[in-house]
mmCIF file of C-alpha atoms in Angstrom:
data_model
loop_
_atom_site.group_PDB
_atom_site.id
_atom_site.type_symbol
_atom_site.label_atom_id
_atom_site.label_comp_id
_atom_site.label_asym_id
_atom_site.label_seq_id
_atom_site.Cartn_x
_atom_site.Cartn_y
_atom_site.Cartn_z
ATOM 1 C CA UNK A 1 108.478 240.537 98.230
ATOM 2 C CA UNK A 2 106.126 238.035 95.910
ATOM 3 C CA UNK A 3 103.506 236.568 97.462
ATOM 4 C CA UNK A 4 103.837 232.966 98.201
ATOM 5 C CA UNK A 5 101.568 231.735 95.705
ATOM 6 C CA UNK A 6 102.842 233.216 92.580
ATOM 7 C CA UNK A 7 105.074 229.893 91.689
ATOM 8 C CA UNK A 8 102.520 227.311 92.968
ATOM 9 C CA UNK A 9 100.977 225.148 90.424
ATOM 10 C CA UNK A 10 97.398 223.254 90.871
ATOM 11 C CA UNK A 11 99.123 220.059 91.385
ATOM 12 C CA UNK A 12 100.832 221.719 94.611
ATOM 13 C CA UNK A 13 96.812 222.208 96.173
ATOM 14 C CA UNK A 14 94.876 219.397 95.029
ATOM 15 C CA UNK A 15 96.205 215.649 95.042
ATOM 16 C CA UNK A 16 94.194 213.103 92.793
ATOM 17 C CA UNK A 17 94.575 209.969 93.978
ATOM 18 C CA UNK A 18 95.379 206.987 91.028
ATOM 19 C CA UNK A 19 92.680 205.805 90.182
ATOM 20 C CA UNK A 20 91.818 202.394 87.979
ATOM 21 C CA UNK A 21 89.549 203.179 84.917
ATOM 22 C CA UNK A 22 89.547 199.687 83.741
ATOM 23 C CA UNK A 23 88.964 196.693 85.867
ATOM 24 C CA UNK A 24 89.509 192.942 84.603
ATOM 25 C CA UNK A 25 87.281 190.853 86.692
ATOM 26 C CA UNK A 26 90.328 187.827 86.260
ATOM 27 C CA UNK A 27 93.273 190.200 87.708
ATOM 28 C CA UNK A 28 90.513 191.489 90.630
ATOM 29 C CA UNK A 29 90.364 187.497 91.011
ATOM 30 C CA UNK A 30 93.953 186.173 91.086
ATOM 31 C CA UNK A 31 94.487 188.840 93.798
ATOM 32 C CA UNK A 32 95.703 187.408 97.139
ATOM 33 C CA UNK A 33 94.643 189.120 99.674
ATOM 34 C CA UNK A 34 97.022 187.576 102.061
ATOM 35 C CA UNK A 35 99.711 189.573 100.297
ATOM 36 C CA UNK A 36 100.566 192.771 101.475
ATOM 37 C CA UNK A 37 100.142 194.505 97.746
ATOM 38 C CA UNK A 38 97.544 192.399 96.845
ATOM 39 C CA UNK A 39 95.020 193.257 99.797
ATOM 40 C CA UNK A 40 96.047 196.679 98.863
ATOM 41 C CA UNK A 41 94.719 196.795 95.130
ATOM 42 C CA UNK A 42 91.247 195.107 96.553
ATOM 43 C CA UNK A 43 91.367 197.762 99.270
ATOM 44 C CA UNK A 44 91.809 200.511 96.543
ATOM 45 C CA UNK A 45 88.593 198.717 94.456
ATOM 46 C CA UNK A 46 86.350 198.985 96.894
ATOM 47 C CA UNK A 47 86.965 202.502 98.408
ATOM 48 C CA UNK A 48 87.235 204.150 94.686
ATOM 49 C CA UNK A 49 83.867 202.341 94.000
ATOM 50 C CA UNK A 50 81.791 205.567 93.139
ATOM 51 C CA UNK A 51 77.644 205.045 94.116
ATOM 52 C CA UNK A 52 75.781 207.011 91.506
ATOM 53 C CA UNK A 53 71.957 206.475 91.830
ATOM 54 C CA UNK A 54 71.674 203.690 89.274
ATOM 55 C CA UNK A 55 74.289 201.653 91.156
ATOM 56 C CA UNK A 56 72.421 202.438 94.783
ATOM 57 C CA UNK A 57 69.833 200.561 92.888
ATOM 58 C CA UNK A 58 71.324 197.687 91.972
ATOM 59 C CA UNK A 59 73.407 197.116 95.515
ATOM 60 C CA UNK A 60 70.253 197.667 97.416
ATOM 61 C CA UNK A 61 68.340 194.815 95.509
ATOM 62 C CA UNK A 62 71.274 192.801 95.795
ATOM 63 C CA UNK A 63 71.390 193.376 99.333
ATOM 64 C CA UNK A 64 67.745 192.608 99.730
ATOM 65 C CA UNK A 65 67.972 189.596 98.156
ATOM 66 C CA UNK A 66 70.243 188.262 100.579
ATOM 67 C CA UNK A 67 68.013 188.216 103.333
ATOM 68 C CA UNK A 68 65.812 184.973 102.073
ATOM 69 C CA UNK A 69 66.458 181.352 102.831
ATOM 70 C CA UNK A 70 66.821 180.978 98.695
ATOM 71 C CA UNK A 71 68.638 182.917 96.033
ATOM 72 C CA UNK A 72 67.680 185.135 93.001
ATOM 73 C CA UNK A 73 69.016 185.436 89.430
ATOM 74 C CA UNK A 74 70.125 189.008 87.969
ATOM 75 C CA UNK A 75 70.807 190.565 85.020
ATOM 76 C CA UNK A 76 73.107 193.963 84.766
ATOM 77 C CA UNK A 77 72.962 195.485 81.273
ATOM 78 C CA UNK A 78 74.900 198.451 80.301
ATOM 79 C CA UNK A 79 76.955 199.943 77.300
ATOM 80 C CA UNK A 80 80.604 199.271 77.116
ATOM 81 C CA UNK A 81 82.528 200.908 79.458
ATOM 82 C CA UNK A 82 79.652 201.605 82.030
ATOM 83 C CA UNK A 83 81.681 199.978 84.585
ATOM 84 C CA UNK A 84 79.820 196.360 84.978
ATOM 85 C CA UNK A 85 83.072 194.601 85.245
ATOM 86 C CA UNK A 86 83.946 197.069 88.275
ATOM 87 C CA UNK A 87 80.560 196.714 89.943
ATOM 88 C CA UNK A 88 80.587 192.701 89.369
ATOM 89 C CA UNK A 89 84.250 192.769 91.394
ATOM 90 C CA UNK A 90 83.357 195.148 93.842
ATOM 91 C CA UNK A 91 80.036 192.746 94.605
ATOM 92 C CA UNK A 92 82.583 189.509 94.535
ATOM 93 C CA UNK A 93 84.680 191.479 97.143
ATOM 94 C CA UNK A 94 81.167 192.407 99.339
ATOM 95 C CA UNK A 95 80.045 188.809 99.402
ATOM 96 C CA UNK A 96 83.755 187.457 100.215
ATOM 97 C CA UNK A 97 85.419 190.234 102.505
ATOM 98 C CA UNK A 98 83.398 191.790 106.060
ATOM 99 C CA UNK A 99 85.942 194.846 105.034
ATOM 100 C CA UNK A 100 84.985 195.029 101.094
ATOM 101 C CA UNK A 101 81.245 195.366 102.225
ATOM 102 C CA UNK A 102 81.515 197.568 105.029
ATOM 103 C CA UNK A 103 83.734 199.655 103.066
ATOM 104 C CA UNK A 104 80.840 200.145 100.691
ATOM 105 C CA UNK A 105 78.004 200.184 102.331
ATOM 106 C CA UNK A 106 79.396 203.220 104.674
ATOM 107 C CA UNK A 107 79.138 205.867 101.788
ATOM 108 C CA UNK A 108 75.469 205.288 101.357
ATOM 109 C CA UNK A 109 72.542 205.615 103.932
ATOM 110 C CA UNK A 110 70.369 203.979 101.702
ATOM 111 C CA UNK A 111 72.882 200.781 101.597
ATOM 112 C CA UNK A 112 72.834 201.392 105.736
ATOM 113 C CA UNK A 113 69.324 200.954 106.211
ATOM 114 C CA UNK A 114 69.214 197.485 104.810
ATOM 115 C CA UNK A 115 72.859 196.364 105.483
ATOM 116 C CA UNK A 116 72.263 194.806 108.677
ATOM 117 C CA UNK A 117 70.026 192.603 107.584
ATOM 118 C CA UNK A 118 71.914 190.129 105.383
ATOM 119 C CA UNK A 119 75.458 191.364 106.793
ATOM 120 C CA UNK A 120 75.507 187.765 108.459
ATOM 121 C CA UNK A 121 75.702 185.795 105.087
ATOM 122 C CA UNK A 122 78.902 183.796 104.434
ATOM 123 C CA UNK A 123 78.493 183.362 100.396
ATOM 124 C CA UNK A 124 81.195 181.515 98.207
ATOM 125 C CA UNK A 125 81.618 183.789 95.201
ATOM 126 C CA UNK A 126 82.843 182.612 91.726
ATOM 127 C CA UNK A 127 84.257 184.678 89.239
ATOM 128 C CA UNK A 128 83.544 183.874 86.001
ATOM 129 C CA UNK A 129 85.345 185.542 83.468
ATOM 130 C CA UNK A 130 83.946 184.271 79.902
ATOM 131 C CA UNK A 131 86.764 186.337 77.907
ATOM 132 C CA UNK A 132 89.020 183.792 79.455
ATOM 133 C CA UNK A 133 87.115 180.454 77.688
ATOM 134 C CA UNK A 134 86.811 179.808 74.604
ATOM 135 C CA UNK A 135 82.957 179.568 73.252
ATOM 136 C CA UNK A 136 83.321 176.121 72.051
ATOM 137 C CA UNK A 137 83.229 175.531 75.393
ATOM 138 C CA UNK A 138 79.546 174.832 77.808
ATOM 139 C CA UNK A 139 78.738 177.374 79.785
ATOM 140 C CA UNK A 140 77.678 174.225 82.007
ATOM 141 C CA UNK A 141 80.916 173.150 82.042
ATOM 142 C CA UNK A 142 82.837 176.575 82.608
ATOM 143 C CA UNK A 143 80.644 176.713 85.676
ATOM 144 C CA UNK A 144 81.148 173.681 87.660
ATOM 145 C CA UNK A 145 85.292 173.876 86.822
ATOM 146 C CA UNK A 146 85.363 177.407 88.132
ATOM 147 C CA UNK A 147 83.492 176.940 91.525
ATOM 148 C CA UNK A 148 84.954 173.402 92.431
ATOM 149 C CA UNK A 149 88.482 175.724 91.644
ATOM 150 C CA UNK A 150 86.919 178.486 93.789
ATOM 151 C CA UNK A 151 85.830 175.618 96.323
ATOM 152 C CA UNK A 152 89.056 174.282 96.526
ATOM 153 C CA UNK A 153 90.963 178.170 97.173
ATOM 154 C CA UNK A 154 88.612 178.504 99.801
ATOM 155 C CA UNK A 155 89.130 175.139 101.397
ATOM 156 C CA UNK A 156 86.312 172.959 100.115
ATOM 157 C CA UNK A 157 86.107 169.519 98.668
ATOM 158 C CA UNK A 158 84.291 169.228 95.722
ATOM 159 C CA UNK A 159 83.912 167.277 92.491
ATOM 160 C CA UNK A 160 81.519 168.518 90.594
ATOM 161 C CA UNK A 161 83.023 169.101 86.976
ATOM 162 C CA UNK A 162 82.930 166.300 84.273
ATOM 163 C CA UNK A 163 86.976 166.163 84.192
ATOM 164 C CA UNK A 164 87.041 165.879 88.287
ATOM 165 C CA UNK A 165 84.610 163.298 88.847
ATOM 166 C CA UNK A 166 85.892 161.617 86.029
ATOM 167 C CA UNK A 167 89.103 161.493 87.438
ATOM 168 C CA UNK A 168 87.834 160.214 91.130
ATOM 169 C CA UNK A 169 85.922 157.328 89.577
ATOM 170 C CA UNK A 170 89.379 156.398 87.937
ATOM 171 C CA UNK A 171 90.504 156.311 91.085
ATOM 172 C CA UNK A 172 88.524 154.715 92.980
ATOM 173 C CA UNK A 173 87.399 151.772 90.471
ATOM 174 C CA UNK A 174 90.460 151.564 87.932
ATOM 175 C CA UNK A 175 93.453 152.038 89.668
ATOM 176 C CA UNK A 176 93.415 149.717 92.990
ATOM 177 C CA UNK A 177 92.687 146.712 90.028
ATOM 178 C CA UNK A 178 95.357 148.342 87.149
ATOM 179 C CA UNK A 179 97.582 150.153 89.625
ATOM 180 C CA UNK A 180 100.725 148.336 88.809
ATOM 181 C CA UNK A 181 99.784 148.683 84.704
ATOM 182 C CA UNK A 182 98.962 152.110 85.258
ATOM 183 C CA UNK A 183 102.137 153.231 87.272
ATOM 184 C CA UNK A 184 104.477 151.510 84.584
ATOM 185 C CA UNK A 185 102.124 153.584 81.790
ATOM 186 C CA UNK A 186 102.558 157.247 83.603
ATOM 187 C CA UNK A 187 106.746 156.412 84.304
ATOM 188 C CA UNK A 188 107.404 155.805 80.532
ATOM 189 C CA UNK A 189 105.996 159.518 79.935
ATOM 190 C CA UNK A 190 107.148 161.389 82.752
ATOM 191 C CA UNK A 191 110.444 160.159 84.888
ATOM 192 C CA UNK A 192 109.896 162.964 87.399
ATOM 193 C CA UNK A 193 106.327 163.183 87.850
ATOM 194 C CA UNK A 194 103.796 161.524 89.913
ATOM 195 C CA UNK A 195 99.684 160.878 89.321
ATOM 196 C CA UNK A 196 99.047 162.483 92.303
ATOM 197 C CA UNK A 197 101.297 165.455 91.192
ATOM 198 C CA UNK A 198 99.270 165.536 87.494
ATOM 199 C CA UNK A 199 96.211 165.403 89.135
ATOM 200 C CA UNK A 200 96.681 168.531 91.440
ATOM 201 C CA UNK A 201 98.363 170.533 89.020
ATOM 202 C CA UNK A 202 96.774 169.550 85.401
ATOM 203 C CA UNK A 203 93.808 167.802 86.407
ATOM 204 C CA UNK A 204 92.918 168.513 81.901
ATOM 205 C CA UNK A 205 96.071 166.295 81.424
ATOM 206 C CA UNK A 206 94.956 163.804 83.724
ATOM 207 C CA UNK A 207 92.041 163.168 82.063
ATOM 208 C CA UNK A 208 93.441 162.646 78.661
ATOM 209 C CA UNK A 209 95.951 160.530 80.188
ATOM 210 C CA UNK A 210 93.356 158.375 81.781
ATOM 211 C CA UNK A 211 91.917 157.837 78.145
ATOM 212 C CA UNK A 212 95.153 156.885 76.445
ATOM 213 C CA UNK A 213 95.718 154.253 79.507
ATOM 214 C CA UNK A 214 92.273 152.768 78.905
ATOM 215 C CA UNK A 215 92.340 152.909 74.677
ATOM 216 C CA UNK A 216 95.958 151.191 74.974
ATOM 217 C CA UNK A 217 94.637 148.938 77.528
ATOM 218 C CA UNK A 218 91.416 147.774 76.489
ATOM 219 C CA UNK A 219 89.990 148.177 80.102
ATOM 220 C CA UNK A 220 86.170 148.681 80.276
ATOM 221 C CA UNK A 221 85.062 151.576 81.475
ATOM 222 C CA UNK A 222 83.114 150.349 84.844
ATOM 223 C CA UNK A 223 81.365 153.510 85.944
ATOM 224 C CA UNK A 224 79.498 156.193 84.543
ATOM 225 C CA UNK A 225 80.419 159.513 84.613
ATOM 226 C CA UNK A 226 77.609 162.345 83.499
ATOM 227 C CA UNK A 227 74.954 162.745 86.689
ATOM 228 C CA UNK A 228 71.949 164.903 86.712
ATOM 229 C CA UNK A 229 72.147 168.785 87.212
ATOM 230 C CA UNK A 230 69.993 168.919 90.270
ATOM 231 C CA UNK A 231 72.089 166.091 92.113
ATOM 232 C CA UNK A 232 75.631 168.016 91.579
ATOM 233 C CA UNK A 233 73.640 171.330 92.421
ATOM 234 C CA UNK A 234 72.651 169.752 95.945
ATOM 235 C CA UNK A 235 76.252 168.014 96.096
ATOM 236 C CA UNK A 236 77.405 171.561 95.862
ATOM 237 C CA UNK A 237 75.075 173.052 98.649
ATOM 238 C CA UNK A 238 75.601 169.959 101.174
ATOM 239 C CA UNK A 239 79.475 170.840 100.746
ATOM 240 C CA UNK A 240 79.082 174.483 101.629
ATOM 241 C CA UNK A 241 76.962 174.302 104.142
ATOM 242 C CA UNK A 242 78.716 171.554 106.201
ATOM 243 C CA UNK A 243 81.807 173.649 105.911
ATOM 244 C CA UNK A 244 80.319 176.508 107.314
ATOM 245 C CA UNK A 245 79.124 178.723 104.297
ATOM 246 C CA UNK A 246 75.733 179.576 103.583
ATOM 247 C CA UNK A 247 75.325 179.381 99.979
ATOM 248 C CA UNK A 248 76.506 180.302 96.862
ATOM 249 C CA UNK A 249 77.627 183.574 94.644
ATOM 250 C CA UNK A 250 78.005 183.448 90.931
ATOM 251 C CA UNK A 251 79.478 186.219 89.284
ATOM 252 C CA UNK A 252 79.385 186.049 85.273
ATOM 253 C CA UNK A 253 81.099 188.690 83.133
ATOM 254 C CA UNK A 254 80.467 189.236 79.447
ATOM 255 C CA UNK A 255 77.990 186.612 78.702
ATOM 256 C CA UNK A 256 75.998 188.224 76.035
ATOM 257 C CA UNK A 257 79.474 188.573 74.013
ATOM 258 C CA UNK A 258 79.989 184.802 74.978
ATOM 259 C CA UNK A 259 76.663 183.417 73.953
ATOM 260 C CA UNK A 260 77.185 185.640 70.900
ATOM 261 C CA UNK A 261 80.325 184.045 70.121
ATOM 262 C CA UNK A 262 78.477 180.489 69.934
ATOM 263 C CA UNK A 263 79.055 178.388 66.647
ATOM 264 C CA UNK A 264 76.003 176.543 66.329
ATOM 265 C CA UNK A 265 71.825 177.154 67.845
ATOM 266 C CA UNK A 266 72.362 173.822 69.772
ATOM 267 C CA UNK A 267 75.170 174.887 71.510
ATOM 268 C CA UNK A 268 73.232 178.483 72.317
ATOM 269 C CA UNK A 269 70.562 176.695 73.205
ATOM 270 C CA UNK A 270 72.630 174.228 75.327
ATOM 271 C CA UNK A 271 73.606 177.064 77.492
ATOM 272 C CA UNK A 272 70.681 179.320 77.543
ATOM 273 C CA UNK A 273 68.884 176.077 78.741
ATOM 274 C CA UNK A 274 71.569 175.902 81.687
ATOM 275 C CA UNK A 275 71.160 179.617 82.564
ATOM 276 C CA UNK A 276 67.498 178.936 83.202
ATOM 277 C CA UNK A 277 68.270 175.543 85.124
ATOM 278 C CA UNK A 278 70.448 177.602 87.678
ATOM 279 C CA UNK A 279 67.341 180.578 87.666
ATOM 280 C CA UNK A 280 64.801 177.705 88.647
ATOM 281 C CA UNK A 281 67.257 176.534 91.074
ATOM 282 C CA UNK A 282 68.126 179.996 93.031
ATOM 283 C CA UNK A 283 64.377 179.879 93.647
ATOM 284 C CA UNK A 284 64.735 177.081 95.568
ATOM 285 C CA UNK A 285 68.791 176.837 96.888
ATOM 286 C CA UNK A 286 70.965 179.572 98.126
ATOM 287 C CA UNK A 287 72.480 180.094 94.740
ATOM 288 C CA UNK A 288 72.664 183.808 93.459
ATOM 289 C CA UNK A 289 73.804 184.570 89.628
ATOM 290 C CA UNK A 290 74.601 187.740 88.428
#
């Protein structure tokens, strides 16, 4: 009689579970986690997440840094392939999801010690994806579009971004006066659309089409649309806070490759001179960029 082993195979003793070796922070982001498979790929990031002694590190001064009133800045450097991307979305998922960070912090005593701390900390994050813009575009402006977008998933009014506010002051100072001119302008273009409808779904196209109403028009413009840096910073903070969140969590991936990519010194130093505008800030507002 053989012995029961002879025909089993190493697959028959040992199961490997699947396991992701490449992580794109924008799929980690268009994840719902209201559906069923969705909460179960973000589930699957966070308890794969492997803490080797360099990452212990960096989640532990993380951590730390969440304790304060105010926010820090951070770097994380590494070759390609180190897994940045993977610790950036498994941070995103910490400062979103009581489950993502437990989840975490459990495998390390280190992480334990210091957990309890900031555990109370209700942080909007942003994703930031650069791969996904192209570098004629401000980093400035790639900012305030993606957290008034992450503002508005999680429930928040904002308009912070050059195209939003510009399309508010349209609103409220153009249209009530050129509403009947205006509505006859948008129904010649689109028989089955509505502003409201162009706004919420292509708020780009709405701005353009706001310029083609006033250049056929004539219509002076009557407001002004840039505003200082600090005063959409606070606008930002005063919206989180009176909806119940306590501050803010950027999350930038491959901006060395983005700056990189820049065309032109003035537009490098456009955005380096942002990047140290939102540093000065976290020193003072609940802001944290990494």
């Amino acid at each position: 009689m053989s012995n029961q082993l002879d025909n089993l195979h190493i697959g028959d003793l040992i199961q490997v579970p699947d396991v992701k070796t490449v992580i794109d922070m924008a799929e980690v982001r268009d994840l719902d986690p209201d559906d069923p498979q969705g909460r179960i790929d973000l589930e699957s990031l966070s308890h794969s997440f492997v803490i080797t002694e360099d990452i212990e590190k960096i989640l532990s001064t993380v951590l730390r840094s969440l304790v304060p009133q105010f926010g820090r800045g951070f770097f994380v450097i590494g070759t390609y392939g180190s897994g940045k991307s993977h610790l950036l979305s498994v941070l995103a998922l910490m400062a979103r999801y009581r489950w993502a960070r437990d989840s975490v912090i459990k495998k390390n005593q280190e992480l334990l010690g210091i957990s309890g701390k900031s555990v109370g900390q209700k942080l909007l994050p942003v994703m930031i994806p650069l791969t996904e813009f192209s570098s004629e575009t401000s980093l400035e402006q790639i900012i305030w579009q993606t957290t008034e977008l992450a503002a508005a998933m999680a429930g928040i009014p904002l308009s912070i971004s050059h195209t939003q506010r510009y399309i508010d002051l349209f609103n409220r100072y153009i249209l009530p006066v050129h509403g009947e001119e205006f509505n006859s302008f948008i129904s010649k273009r689109f028989s089955d659309i509505t502003w409201d409808q162009i706004v919420r779904d292509d708020p780009a196209a709405g701005h353009t089409i706001i310029h083609q109403f006033i250049r056929k028009s004539g219509i002076e413009i009557p407001f002004e649309v840039s505003t200082e840096r600090r005063v959409l910073l606070q606008e930002l903070i005063d919206s989180l806070r009176s909806n119940g969140w306590d501050g803010l969590f950027l999350i930038i991936d491959e901006l060395s490759e983005f700056l990189k990519s820049k065309t032109s010194n003035q537009k490098l130093n456009e955005d380096t001179r942002f990047l140290q505008f939102l540093g000065e800030a976290s020193l003072v507002s609940p802001v944290w960029i990494i």
